Tab-separated table of C-alpha atoms in Angstrom:
chain	number	residue	atom	x	y	z
A	1	UNK	CA	-0.013	0.169	-0.099
A	2	UNK	CA	2.754	2.681	1.076
A	3	UNK	CA	4.993	1.853	-2.285
A	4	UNK	CA	1.984	2.311	-4.480
A	5	UNK	CA	0.718	5.550	-2.865
A	6	UNK	CA	4.486	7.331	-2.494
A	7	UNK	CA	5.377	6.017	-5.676
A	8	UNK	CA	2.489	7.844	-7.160
A	9	UNK	CA	2.598	11.551	-4.867
A	10	UNK	CA	6.385	11.332	-5.363
A	11	UNK	CA	6.272	11.138	-9.280
A	12	UNK	CA	4.283	14.326	-9.568
A	13	UNK	CA	6.237	16.080	-6.761
A	14	UNK	CA	9.459	15.365	-8.835
A	15	UNK	CA	7.732	15.958	-12.239
A	16	UNK	CA	6.620	19.715	-10.699
A	17	UNK	CA	10.679	20.011	-9.902
A	18	UNK	CA	10.180	19.554	-6.045
A	19	UNK	CA	13.376	17.888	-3.970
A	20	UNK	CA	11.884	14.811	-1.722
A	21	UNK	CA	13.570	15.338	1.560
A	22	UNK	CA	12.389	12.501	2.979
A	23	UNK	CA	9.297	9.850	3.997
A	24	UNK	CA	8.458	9.255	7.245
A	25	UNK	CA	5.676	6.659	7.636
A	26	UNK	CA	3.358	7.661	5.207
A	27	UNK	CA	4.330	11.060	4.875
A	28	UNK	CA	6.333	12.784	2.420
A	29	UNK	CA	8.444	15.498	3.249
A	30	UNK	CA	9.564	17.495	0.144
A	31	UNK	CA	10.429	21.333	-1.131
A	32	UNK	CA	11.142	23.549	-4.027
A	33	UNK	CA	13.732	26.073	-5.451
A	34	UNK	CA	16.552	23.943	-3.964
A	35	UNK	CA	19.311	22.381	-5.268
A	36	UNK	CA	18.356	24.450	-8.119
A	37	UNK	CA	16.600	27.852	-8.241
A	38	UNK	CA	13.072	27.879	-9.394
A	39	UNK	CA	11.319	31.408	-9.645
A	40	UNK	CA	8.031	29.629	-9.856
A	41	UNK	CA	8.811	27.503	-7.189
A	42	UNK	CA	5.510	28.388	-5.244
A	43	UNK	CA	3.162	28.084	-7.841
A	44	UNK	CA	4.772	24.569	-8.741
A	45	UNK	CA	4.311	23.418	-5.204
A	46	UNK	CA	0.725	24.164	-5.188
A	47	UNK	CA	0.254	22.596	-8.916
A	48	UNK	CA	2.024	19.455	-7.348
A	49	UNK	CA	-0.641	19.741	-4.271
A	50	UNK	CA	-3.332	19.515	-6.262
A	51	UNK	CA	-2.215	17.096	-8.846
A	52	UNK	CA	-1.939	14.689	-6.067
A	53	UNK	CA	-5.065	15.258	-4.685
A	54	UNK	CA	-6.591	14.475	-8.138
A	55	UNK	CA	-4.241	11.394	-8.584
A	56	UNK	CA	-5.320	10.221	-4.894
A	57	UNK	CA	-8.957	10.376	-6.461
A	58	UNK	CA	-8.219	8.318	-9.165
A	59	UNK	CA	-6.411	5.646	-7.073
A	60	UNK	CA	-9.427	5.628	-4.345
A	61	UNK	CA	-10.960	2.105	-5.370
A	62	UNK	CA	-7.518	0.506	-5.928
A	63	UNK	CA	-6.309	1.739	-2.443
A	64	UNK	CA	-9.273	0.972	-1.070
A	65	UNK	CA	-9.243	-2.718	-2.169
A	66	UNK	CA	-5.697	-2.996	-0.562
A	67	UNK	CA	-6.425	-0.616	2.381
A	68	UNK	CA	-9.901	-2.045	3.015
A	69	UNK	CA	-11.067	1.652	4.051
A	70	UNK	CA	-10.547	4.860	2.137
A	71	UNK	CA	-7.350	6.463	1.580
A	72	UNK	CA	-6.915	10.164	2.138
A	73	UNK	CA	-4.194	12.697	2.095
A	74	UNK	CA	-3.381	16.271	3.940
A	75	UNK	CA	-1.288	18.713	2.171
A	76	UNK	CA	0.344	21.795	4.087
A	77	UNK	CA	2.378	24.479	2.127
A	78	UNK	CA	4.426	27.260	3.149
A	79	UNK	CA	6.907	29.644	1.521
A	80	UNK	CA	10.074	31.319	3.376
A	81	UNK	CA	13.539	31.264	4.298
A	82	UNK	CA	15.227	27.997	5.767
A	83	UNK	CA	18.791	26.853	6.252
A	84	UNK	CA	19.535	23.981	3.672
A	85	UNK	CA	22.143	21.545	3.073
A	86	UNK	CA	24.041	18.607	4.232
A	87	UNK	CA	23.051	18.188	7.588
A	88	UNK	CA	24.068	15.383	10.450
A	89	UNK	CA	27.247	13.887	11.698
A	90	UNK	CA	30.537	13.662	9.708
A	91	UNK	CA	29.729	9.828	8.698
A	92	UNK	CA	26.026	9.902	8.200
A	93	UNK	CA	24.182	13.158	6.758
A	94	UNK	CA	20.910	14.070	4.717
A	95	UNK	CA	20.442	16.912	2.711
A	96	UNK	CA	17.449	18.575	4.414
A	97	UNK	CA	16.373	22.169	5.341
A	98	UNK	CA	15.755	23.338	8.773
A	99	UNK	CA	13.510	26.516	9.971
A	100	UNK	CA	10.320	27.862	11.026
A	101	UNK	CA	8.909	28.017	7.516
A	102	UNK	CA	9.121	24.330	7.259
A	103	UNK	CA	7.520	24.117	10.703
A	104	UNK	CA	4.847	26.123	9.645
A	105	UNK	CA	3.961	24.098	6.598
A	106	UNK	CA	4.183	20.912	8.826
A	107	UNK	CA	1.344	22.754	11.281
A	108	UNK	CA	-0.598	23.144	8.107
A	109	UNK	CA	-0.974	20.123	7.187
A	110	UNK	CA	-2.382	19.186	10.552
A	111	UNK	CA	-4.586	22.214	10.952
A	112	UNK	CA	-6.191	20.716	7.787
A	113	UNK	CA	-8.085	18.118	9.961
A	114	UNK	CA	-10.002	21.243	11.986
A	115	UNK	CA	-11.565	22.394	8.915
A	116	UNK	CA	-12.119	18.668	7.099
A	117	UNK	CA	-9.525	20.416	3.938
A	118	UNK	CA	-7.167	18.167	2.075
A	119	UNK	CA	-4.428	21.286	1.240
A	120	UNK	CA	-3.754	24.375	3.348
A	121	UNK	CA	-1.620	27.072	2.057
A	122	UNK	CA	-0.254	29.977	3.592
A	123	UNK	CA	-0.416	33.434	2.649
A	124	UNK	CA	3.318	33.692	2.012
A	125	UNK	CA	3.122	31.034	-0.244
A	126	UNK	CA	0.111	32.572	-2.011
A	127	UNK	CA	1.939	36.119	-2.224
A	128	UNK	CA	4.194	34.192	-4.298
A	129	UNK	CA	2.169	33.432	-7.103
A	130	UNK	CA	0.984	35.594	-9.773
A	131	UNK	CA	-0.296	33.785	-12.353
A	132	UNK	CA	-4.310	33.187	-12.691
A	133	UNK	CA	-3.983	29.153	-12.863
A	134	UNK	CA	-5.228	28.745	-9.197
A	135	UNK	CA	-8.140	30.415	-7.153
A	136	UNK	CA	-7.550	30.678	-3.529
A	137	UNK	CA	-10.682	30.473	-0.933
A	138	UNK	CA	-9.587	32.158	2.392
A	139	UNK	CA	-10.166	29.844	5.101
A	140	UNK	CA	-9.406	31.519	8.028
A	141	UNK	CA	-6.993	33.462	9.948
A	142	UNK	CA	-5.030	30.744	12.336
A	143	UNK	CA	-2.822	31.101	15.493
A	144	UNK	CA	-0.694	27.629	15.256
A	145	UNK	CA	1.056	25.647	18.268
A	146	UNK	CA	4.176	27.251	18.869
A	147	UNK	CA	4.245	30.370	16.888
A	148	UNK	CA	3.208	33.810	18.002
A	149	UNK	CA	1.893	35.354	15.104
A	150	UNK	CA	-1.460	34.602	13.346
A	151	UNK	CA	-1.673	33.881	9.556
A	152	UNK	CA	-4.070	34.085	6.989
A	153	UNK	CA	-4.377	30.188	5.202
A	154	UNK	CA	-5.945	29.266	1.994
A	155	UNK	CA	-7.464	26.583	0.304
A	156	UNK	CA	-6.471	26.382	-3.386
A	157	UNK	CA	-8.108	25.143	-5.986
A	158	UNK	CA	-8.243	24.857	-10.095
A	159	UNK	CA	-10.483	27.572	-11.789
A	160	UNK	CA	-12.954	24.541	-12.802
A	161	UNK	CA	-13.533	23.670	-9.394
A	162	UNK	CA	-14.353	27.364	-8.689
A	163	UNK	CA	-17.178	27.393	-11.213
A	164	UNK	CA	-18.427	23.803	-9.718
A	165	UNK	CA	-18.841	25.219	-6.004
A	166	UNK	CA	-19.727	28.841	-6.721
A	167	UNK	CA	-22.431	29.347	-4.997
A	168	UNK	CA	-21.049	27.567	-1.716
A	169	UNK	CA	-17.894	29.539	-1.824
A	170	UNK	CA	-20.045	33.014	-2.449
A	171	UNK	CA	-21.967	31.954	0.543
A	172	UNK	CA	-18.582	30.996	2.560
A	173	UNK	CA	-16.791	34.278	2.101
A	174	UNK	CA	-20.054	36.295	3.090
A	175	UNK	CA	-20.031	34.021	6.359
A	176	UNK	CA	-16.282	34.542	6.928
A	177	UNK	CA	-16.512	37.762	7.034
A	178	UNK	CA	-19.566	38.401	9.239
A	179	UNK	CA	-17.338	35.834	11.381
A	180	UNK	CA	-14.313	38.033	11.125
A	181	UNK	CA	-16.849	41.037	12.696
A	182	UNK	CA	-17.828	39.197	15.254
A	183	UNK	CA	-21.318	38.215	14.369
A	184	UNK	CA	-21.464	34.554	15.374
A	185	UNK	CA	-25.537	34.303	15.054
A	186	UNK	CA	-25.643	35.532	11.597
A	187	UNK	CA	-22.593	33.662	10.819
A	188	UNK	CA	-23.721	30.618	11.770
A	189	UNK	CA	-27.057	31.214	9.905
A	190	UNK	CA	-25.015	31.432	6.790
A	191	UNK	CA	-22.592	28.691	7.153
A	192	UNK	CA	-25.560	26.390	8.168
A	193	UNK	CA	-27.232	26.706	4.315
A	194	UNK	CA	-23.547	24.812	3.098
A	195	UNK	CA	-22.404	23.286	6.080
A	196	UNK	CA	-23.941	19.656	5.052
A	197	UNK	CA	-21.847	20.194	1.485
A	198	UNK	CA	-18.975	21.895	3.025
A	199	UNK	CA	-16.437	20.531	5.813
A	200	UNK	CA	-15.029	24.111	6.137
A	201	UNK	CA	-18.730	25.657	6.701
A	202	UNK	CA	-19.615	22.642	9.222
A	203	UNK	CA	-16.490	23.848	11.149
A	204	UNK	CA	-17.437	27.172	11.435
A	205	UNK	CA	-20.910	26.487	12.356
A	206	UNK	CA	-20.191	24.192	15.445
A	207	UNK	CA	-17.241	27.168	16.242
A	208	UNK	CA	-20.156	29.788	15.819
A	209	UNK	CA	-22.392	28.058	18.087
A	210	UNK	CA	-20.103	28.136	20.463
A	211	UNK	CA	-18.941	31.661	20.365
A	212	UNK	CA	-22.370	32.766	20.283
A	213	UNK	CA	-23.348	31.279	23.409
A	214	UNK	CA	-20.180	32.916	25.269
A	215	UNK	CA	-18.884	35.457	22.847
A	216	UNK	CA	-15.538	37.055	23.906
A	217	UNK	CA	-15.105	40.776	24.513
A	218	UNK	CA	-15.635	42.903	21.291
A	219	UNK	CA	-12.560	45.092	22.035
A	220	UNK	CA	-10.072	42.203	21.912
A	221	UNK	CA	-11.892	40.007	19.395
A	222	UNK	CA	-9.653	39.522	16.039
A	223	UNK	CA	-11.054	36.914	14.115
A	224	UNK	CA	-7.847	34.701	15.170
A	225	UNK	CA	-8.960	31.021	15.251
A	226	UNK	CA	-6.262	29.348	17.860
A	227	UNK	CA	-4.893	25.897	17.243
A	228	UNK	CA	-4.402	24.242	20.716
A	229	UNK	CA	-2.803	20.886	19.426
A	230	UNK	CA	-0.549	20.098	16.361
Protein backbone atom coordinates (compact mmCIF):
# COMPACT_ATOMS: atom_id res chain seq x y z
CA UNK A 1 0.00 0.00 0.00
CA UNK A 2 2.67 2.50 1.04
CA UNK A 3 4.91 1.80 -1.93
CA UNK A 4 2.05 2.25 -4.40
CA UNK A 5 0.85 5.44 -2.73
CA UNK A 6 4.28 6.99 -2.19
CA UNK A 7 5.32 6.23 -5.78
CA UNK A 8 2.29 7.98 -7.24
CA UNK A 9 2.67 11.05 -5.03
CA UNK A 10 6.46 11.24 -5.39
CA UNK A 11 6.30 11.08 -9.18
CA UNK A 12 4.05 14.16 -9.21
CA UNK A 13 6.25 16.07 -6.76
CA UNK A 14 9.41 15.36 -8.75
CA UNK A 15 7.70 16.10 -12.08
CA UNK A 16 6.92 19.55 -10.66
CA UNK A 17 10.56 20.14 -9.71
CA UNK A 18 10.23 19.23 -6.05
CA UNK A 19 13.06 17.75 -4.00
CA UNK A 20 11.96 14.90 -1.75
CA UNK A 21 13.61 15.27 1.64
CA UNK A 22 12.44 12.09 3.32
CA UNK A 23 9.57 9.71 3.99
CA UNK A 24 8.24 9.48 7.53
CA UNK A 25 5.83 6.58 7.63
CA UNK A 26 3.13 7.54 5.15
CA UNK A 27 4.23 11.20 5.03
CA UNK A 28 6.32 12.84 2.32
CA UNK A 29 8.44 15.86 3.22
CA UNK A 30 9.47 17.82 0.15
CA UNK A 31 10.66 21.29 -0.82
CA UNK A 32 11.20 23.45 -3.89
CA UNK A 33 13.82 25.97 -5.05
CA UNK A 34 16.84 23.89 -4.02
CA UNK A 35 19.32 22.62 -5.04
CA UNK A 36 18.42 24.55 -8.22
CA UNK A 37 16.70 27.94 -8.30
CA UNK A 38 13.08 27.78 -9.46
CA UNK A 39 11.55 31.26 -9.82
CA UNK A 40 8.04 29.76 -9.93
CA UNK A 41 8.60 27.44 -6.97
CA UNK A 42 5.42 28.51 -5.15
CA UNK A 43 3.23 27.75 -8.17
CA UNK A 44 4.98 24.42 -8.67
CA UNK A 45 4.26 23.39 -5.09
CA UNK A 46 0.58 24.31 -5.30
CA UNK A 47 0.24 22.56 -8.65
CA UNK A 48 1.85 19.45 -7.21
CA UNK A 49 -0.50 19.47 -4.22
CA UNK A 50 -3.59 19.74 -6.42
CA UNK A 51 -2.36 17.05 -8.80
CA UNK A 52 -1.58 14.73 -5.88
CA UNK A 53 -5.13 15.05 -4.61
CA UNK A 54 -6.48 14.49 -8.13
CA UNK A 55 -4.35 11.36 -8.50
CA UNK A 56 -5.52 10.07 -5.14
CA UNK A 57 -9.13 10.32 -6.32
CA UNK A 58 -8.19 8.29 -9.40
CA UNK A 59 -6.56 5.65 -7.17
CA UNK A 60 -9.39 5.67 -4.64
CA UNK A 61 -10.98 2.30 -5.46
CA UNK A 62 -7.64 0.56 -6.02
CA UNK A 63 -6.19 1.72 -2.70
CA UNK A 64 -9.42 0.93 -0.87
CA UNK A 65 -9.21 -2.67 -2.06
CA UNK A 66 -5.73 -2.94 -0.56
CA UNK A 67 -6.29 -0.95 2.63
CA UNK A 68 -9.86 -1.99 3.37
CA UNK A 69 -10.87 1.65 3.82
CA UNK A 70 -10.66 4.99 2.06
CA UNK A 71 -7.19 6.51 1.83
CA UNK A 72 -6.88 10.30 2.17
CA UNK A 73 -3.96 12.69 2.49
CA UNK A 74 -3.56 16.18 3.85
CA UNK A 75 -1.02 18.71 2.58
CA UNK A 76 0.42 21.86 4.15
CA UNK A 77 2.38 24.42 2.13
CA UNK A 78 4.36 27.44 3.25
CA UNK A 79 7.02 29.64 1.67
CA UNK A 80 9.91 31.26 3.50
CA UNK A 81 13.61 31.25 4.20
CA UNK A 82 15.23 28.16 5.70
CA UNK A 83 18.72 26.79 6.15
CA UNK A 84 19.33 24.03 3.62
CA UNK A 85 22.19 21.64 3.01
CA UNK A 86 23.86 18.47 4.24
CA UNK A 87 22.98 18.05 7.92
CA UNK A 88 23.87 15.30 10.33
CA UNK A 89 27.09 13.69 11.47
CA UNK A 90 30.46 13.39 9.75
CA UNK A 91 29.69 9.78 8.85
CA UNK A 92 26.03 10.05 7.88
CA UNK A 93 24.04 13.08 6.77
CA UNK A 94 20.93 14.12 4.88
CA UNK A 95 20.30 16.92 2.38
CA UNK A 96 17.48 18.68 4.19
CA UNK A 97 16.16 22.00 5.50
CA UNK A 98 15.80 23.57 8.92
CA UNK A 99 13.75 26.58 9.95
CA UNK A 100 10.46 28.03 11.13
CA UNK A 101 9.06 28.25 7.58
CA UNK A 102 9.23 24.47 7.34
CA UNK A 103 7.67 24.06 10.76
CA UNK A 104 4.69 26.18 9.71
CA UNK A 105 4.10 23.99 6.65
CA UNK A 106 3.99 20.98 8.95
CA UNK A 107 1.53 22.71 11.28
CA UNK A 108 -0.78 23.60 8.38
CA UNK A 109 -0.88 19.97 7.30
CA UNK A 110 -2.36 19.18 10.70
CA UNK A 111 -4.72 22.18 10.76
CA UNK A 112 -6.50 20.65 7.75
CA UNK A 113 -8.10 18.21 10.20
CA UNK A 114 -9.82 21.10 11.98
CA UNK A 115 -11.41 22.41 8.78
CA UNK A 116 -12.00 19.17 6.89
CA UNK A 117 -9.78 20.35 4.04
CA UNK A 118 -7.13 18.41 2.11
CA UNK A 119 -4.73 21.25 1.19
CA UNK A 120 -3.88 24.34 3.20
CA UNK A 121 -1.61 27.10 1.88
CA UNK A 122 -0.20 30.02 3.85
CA UNK A 123 -0.54 33.62 2.77
CA UNK A 124 3.22 33.61 2.16
CA UNK A 125 2.90 30.96 -0.54
CA UNK A 126 -0.20 32.55 -2.07
CA UNK A 127 1.50 35.95 -2.28
CA UNK A 128 4.33 34.47 -4.37
CA UNK A 129 1.96 33.34 -7.13
CA UNK A 130 1.23 35.90 -9.82
CA UNK A 131 -0.52 33.77 -12.44
CA UNK A 132 -4.24 33.01 -12.70
CA UNK A 133 -3.66 29.25 -12.77
CA UNK A 134 -5.20 28.80 -9.33
CA UNK A 135 -7.98 30.23 -7.22
CA UNK A 136 -7.71 30.54 -3.46
CA UNK A 137 -10.49 30.38 -0.90
CA UNK A 138 -9.60 32.25 2.30
CA UNK A 139 -10.18 29.79 5.10
CA UNK A 140 -9.15 31.50 8.31
CA UNK A 141 -6.72 33.54 10.30
CA UNK A 142 -5.10 30.90 12.45
CA UNK A 143 -2.59 30.89 15.26
CA UNK A 144 -0.81 27.55 15.24
CA UNK A 145 0.89 25.85 18.17
CA UNK A 146 4.39 27.18 18.71
CA UNK A 147 3.92 30.40 16.73
CA UNK A 148 3.08 33.80 18.23
CA UNK A 149 1.76 35.56 15.12
CA UNK A 150 -1.42 34.47 13.32
CA UNK A 151 -1.28 33.63 9.63
CA UNK A 152 -4.03 33.78 7.01
CA UNK A 153 -4.52 30.41 5.32
CA UNK A 154 -6.18 29.45 2.04
CA UNK A 155 -7.52 26.45 0.18
CA UNK A 156 -6.20 26.36 -3.41
CA UNK A 157 -8.20 24.98 -6.30
CA UNK A 158 -8.23 24.90 -10.07
CA UNK A 159 -10.63 27.38 -11.77
CA UNK A 160 -12.97 24.60 -12.86
CA UNK A 161 -13.55 23.70 -9.21
CA UNK A 162 -14.50 27.31 -8.49
CA UNK A 163 -17.16 27.16 -11.19
CA UNK A 164 -18.55 23.94 -9.74
CA UNK A 165 -18.69 25.32 -6.19
CA UNK A 166 -19.45 28.97 -6.97
CA UNK A 167 -22.59 29.31 -4.81
CA UNK A 168 -20.94 27.58 -1.86
CA UNK A 169 -17.82 29.72 -2.09
CA UNK A 170 -19.77 32.98 -2.28
CA UNK A 171 -21.86 32.04 0.75
CA UNK A 172 -18.75 30.93 2.66
CA UNK A 173 -16.99 34.21 1.92
CA UNK A 174 -19.93 36.24 3.22
CA UNK A 175 -20.20 34.11 6.35
CA UNK A 176 -16.44 34.33 6.99
CA UNK A 177 -16.59 38.13 6.96
CA UNK A 178 -19.41 38.04 9.51
CA UNK A 179 -17.25 35.75 11.65
CA UNK A 180 -14.34 38.20 11.41
CA UNK A 181 -16.73 40.98 12.43
CA UNK A 182 -17.78 39.06 15.52
CA UNK A 183 -21.36 38.52 14.29
CA UNK A 184 -21.46 34.86 15.24
CA UNK A 185 -25.22 34.27 15.08
CA UNK A 186 -25.49 35.77 11.60
CA UNK A 187 -22.40 33.88 10.46
CA UNK A 188 -23.79 30.60 11.81
CA UNK A 189 -27.02 31.10 9.88
CA UNK A 190 -25.08 31.41 6.63
CA UNK A 191 -22.65 28.58 7.36
CA UNK A 192 -25.62 26.33 8.17
CA UNK A 193 -26.94 26.72 4.62
CA UNK A 194 -23.87 25.01 3.15
CA UNK A 195 -22.54 22.95 6.07
CA UNK A 196 -23.78 19.64 4.67
CA UNK A 197 -21.89 20.16 1.41
CA UNK A 198 -18.80 21.98 2.66
CA UNK A 199 -16.64 20.67 5.54
CA UNK A 200 -15.05 24.06 6.36
CA UNK A 201 -18.53 25.58 6.69
CA UNK A 202 -19.46 22.76 9.06
CA UNK A 203 -16.39 23.50 11.17
CA UNK A 204 -17.26 27.19 11.32
CA UNK A 205 -20.88 26.42 12.17
CA UNK A 206 -19.78 24.53 15.27
CA UNK A 207 -17.29 27.26 16.14
CA UNK A 208 -19.87 30.04 15.75
CA UNK A 209 -22.46 28.21 17.81
CA UNK A 210 -19.96 27.95 20.65
CA UNK A 211 -18.89 31.57 20.41
CA UNK A 212 -22.52 32.77 20.24
CA UNK A 213 -23.18 31.10 23.60
CA UNK A 214 -20.08 32.60 25.20
CA UNK A 215 -18.85 35.50 23.04
CA UNK A 216 -15.40 36.98 23.66
CA UNK A 217 -15.17 40.66 24.62
CA UNK A 218 -15.65 42.79 21.51
CA UNK A 219 -12.56 44.87 22.24
CA UNK A 220 -10.24 41.86 22.07
CA UNK A 221 -11.89 39.84 19.29
CA UNK A 222 -9.59 39.75 16.25
CA UNK A 223 -11.10 36.94 14.21
CA UNK A 224 -8.19 34.59 14.89
CA UNK A 225 -8.88 30.87 15.27
CA UNK A 226 -6.32 29.62 17.78
CA UNK A 227 -5.20 26.02 17.42
CA UNK A 228 -4.70 24.09 20.65
CA UNK A 229 -3.02 21.01 19.20
CA UNK A 230 -0.62 20.14 16.37
